[in-house]
Amino acid sequence: MPEGFINYRTGDGNDIAALIDNELTNRFGKDRAFRASRSIPPGSSYPDALLAGVRRSALVLVVVGADWLNFQSRLHDPEDW
C-alpha cells in the first residue's frame, strides 16, 4: 500500500512533521504515513528502516523549518541522515 514519507530535520520541523503525520493518519488511516520518530521501532536499524520507508512511499513531503540554513553544512555529510 503506498505511503507518504515525511522528511524533516530533527530540531527544526519536528512539531510541523507531527501535525502533518496526524492529519495524514486521520485522513488515510494508521500507518499510511512514515515519520521516523514514530514509524521506526526501538532497536531497529535506523538507516535500513528509513530507506525502506522512503522506497515504499508514493509521496515525500519535506518540511523545511525556520533553521534550515543553519543545517546547510550538514547536508553534504554522508553520515548525517
PDB file of C-alpha atoms in Angstrom:
ATOM      1  CA  MET A   1       0.000   0.000   0.000  1.00  0.00           C
ATOM      2  CA  PRO A   2       1.529   3.386  -0.966  1.00  0.00           C
ATOM      3  CA  GLU A   3       2.559   5.667   1.838  1.00  0.00           C
ATOM      4  CA  GLY A   4       3.547   9.241   2.380  1.00  0.00           C
ATOM      5  CA  PHE A   5       7.031   9.828   3.751  1.00  0.00           C
ATOM      6  CA  ILE A   6       7.501  12.868   5.991  1.00  0.00           C
ATOM      7  CA  ASN A   7      11.063  14.130   5.885  1.00  0.00           C
ATOM      8  CA  TYR A   8      12.218  16.706   8.433  1.00  0.00           C
ATOM      9  CA  ARG A   9      15.321  17.777  10.274  1.00  0.00           C
ATOM     10  CA  THR A  10      15.302  16.806  13.951  1.00  0.00           C
ATOM     11  CA  GLY A  11      15.376  20.040  15.887  1.00  0.00           C
ATOM     12  CA  ASP A  12      13.836  22.001  13.023  1.00  0.00           C
ATOM     13  CA  GLY A  13      10.383  20.928  11.988  1.00  0.00           C
ATOM     14  CA  ASN A  14       9.500  18.206  14.492  1.00  0.00           C
ATOM     15  CA  ASP A  15       6.234  19.854  15.520  1.00  0.00           C
ATOM     16  CA  ILE A  16       5.073  20.519  11.955  1.00  0.00           C
ATOM     17  CA  ALA A  17       6.035  16.983  10.897  1.00  0.00           C
ATOM     18  CA  ALA A  18       3.981  15.573  13.793  1.00  0.00           C
ATOM     19  CA  LEU A  19       0.963  17.681  12.780  1.00  0.00           C
ATOM     20  CA  ILE A  20       1.237  16.542   9.164  1.00  0.00           C
ATOM     21  CA  ASP A  21       1.565  12.940  10.341  1.00  0.00           C
ATOM     22  CA  ASN A  22      -1.542  13.306  12.496  1.00  0.00           C
ATOM     23  CA  GLU A  23      -3.583  14.762   9.645  1.00  0.00           C
ATOM     24  CA  LEU A  24      -2.478  12.086   7.166  1.00  0.00           C
ATOM     25  CA  THR A  25      -3.276   9.378   9.713  1.00  0.00           C
ATOM     26  CA  ASN A  26      -6.727  10.853  10.358  1.00  0.00           C
ATOM     27  CA  ARG A  27      -7.479  11.120   6.653  1.00  0.00           C
ATOM     28  CA  PHE A  28      -5.907   7.964   5.208  1.00  0.00           C
ATOM     29  CA  GLY A  29      -5.536   5.599   8.151  1.00  0.00           C
ATOM     30  CA  LYS A  30      -2.929   4.398  10.582  1.00  0.00           C
ATOM     31  CA  ASP A  31       0.491   3.515   9.192  1.00  0.00           C
ATOM     32  CA  ARG A  32      -0.086   5.229   5.835  1.00  0.00           C
ATOM     33  CA  ALA A  33       2.379   7.985   6.711  1.00  0.00           C
ATOM     34  CA  PHE A  34       6.003   7.322   7.621  1.00  0.00           C
ATOM     35  CA  ARG A  35       7.642   9.620  10.162  1.00  0.00           C
ATOM     36  CA  ALA A  36      10.900   8.259  11.537  1.00  0.00           C
ATOM     37  CA  SER A  37      10.349   9.123  15.196  1.00  0.00           C
ATOM     38  CA  ARG A  38       7.016   7.270  15.182  1.00  0.00           C
ATOM     39  CA  SER A  39       7.477   4.646  12.498  1.00  0.00           C
ATOM     40  CA  ILE A  40      10.850   3.113  13.344  1.00  0.00           C
ATOM     41  CA  PRO A  41      10.562   0.685  16.257  1.00  0.00           C
ATOM     42  CA  PRO A  42      13.160   0.822  19.039  1.00  0.00           C
ATOM     43  CA  GLY A  43      16.134  -1.401  18.316  1.00  0.00           C
ATOM     44  CA  SER A  44      15.659  -1.281  14.536  1.00  0.00           C
ATOM     45  CA  SER A  45      18.456  -0.351  12.195  1.00  0.00           C
ATOM     46  CA  TYR A  46      17.758   3.338  11.575  1.00  0.00           C
ATOM     47  CA  PRO A  47      19.311   3.549   8.070  1.00  0.00           C
ATOM     48  CA  ASP A  48      17.601   0.361   6.873  1.00  0.00           C
ATOM     49  CA  ALA A  49      14.189   1.365   8.242  1.00  0.00           C
ATOM     50  CA  LEU A  50      14.494   4.883   6.837  1.00  0.00           C
ATOM     51  CA  LEU A  51      15.431   3.663   3.370  1.00  0.00           C
ATOM     52  CA  ALA A  52      12.675   1.025   3.381  1.00  0.00           C
ATOM     53  CA  GLY A  53      10.146   3.688   4.368  1.00  0.00           C
ATOM     54  CA  VAL A  54      11.089   6.057   1.573  1.00  0.00           C
ATOM     55  CA  ARG A  55      11.267   3.245  -1.021  1.00  0.00           C
ATOM     56  CA  ARG A  56       7.683   2.149  -0.428  1.00  0.00           C
ATOM     57  CA  SER A  57       6.324   5.696  -0.465  1.00  0.00           C
ATOM     58  CA  ALA A  58       4.419   7.268  -3.325  1.00  0.00           C
ATOM     59  CA  LEU A  59       4.836  10.756  -1.866  1.00  0.00           C
ATOM     60  CA  VAL A  60       7.645  12.509   0.004  1.00  0.00           C
ATOM     61  CA  LEU A  61       6.819  15.629   1.997  1.00  0.00           C
ATOM     62  CA  VAL A  62       9.829  17.699   3.027  1.00  0.00           C
ATOM     63  CA  VAL A  63       9.417  20.018   5.998  1.00  0.00           C
ATOM     64  CA  VAL A  64      11.787  22.977   5.760  1.00  0.00           C
ATOM     65  CA  GLY A  65      11.902  24.679   9.144  1.00  0.00           C
ATOM     66  CA  ALA A  66      12.998  28.141  10.175  1.00  0.00           C
ATOM     67  CA  ASP A  67      16.540  26.971  10.998  1.00  0.00           C
ATOM     68  CA  TRP A  68      17.121  25.179   7.673  1.00  0.00           C
ATOM     69  CA  LEU A  69      20.024  27.485   6.772  1.00  0.00           C
ATOM     70  CA  ASN A  70      21.823  26.554   9.990  1.00  0.00           C
ATOM     71  CA  PHE A  71      21.878  22.913   8.860  1.00  0.00           C
ATOM     72  CA  GLN A  72      23.359  23.527   5.389  1.00  0.00           C
ATOM     73  CA  SER A  73      26.843  22.430   6.399  1.00  0.00           C
ATOM     74  CA  ARG A  74      25.415  19.014   7.357  1.00  0.00           C
ATOM     75  CA  LEU A  75      23.583  18.475   4.056  1.00  0.00           C
ATOM     76  CA  HIS A  76      26.681  17.056   2.358  1.00  0.00           C
ATOM     77  CA  ASP A  77      27.759  14.895   5.295  1.00  0.00           C
ATOM     78  CA  PRO A  78      27.125  11.241   4.308  1.00  0.00           C
ATOM     79  CA  GLU A  79      26.907  10.283   7.995  1.00  0.00           C
ATOM     80  CA  ASP A  80      24.089  12.769   8.678  1.00  0.00           C
ATOM     81  CA  TRP A  81      20.740  11.250   7.782  1.00  0.00           C
TER      82      TRP A  81
END
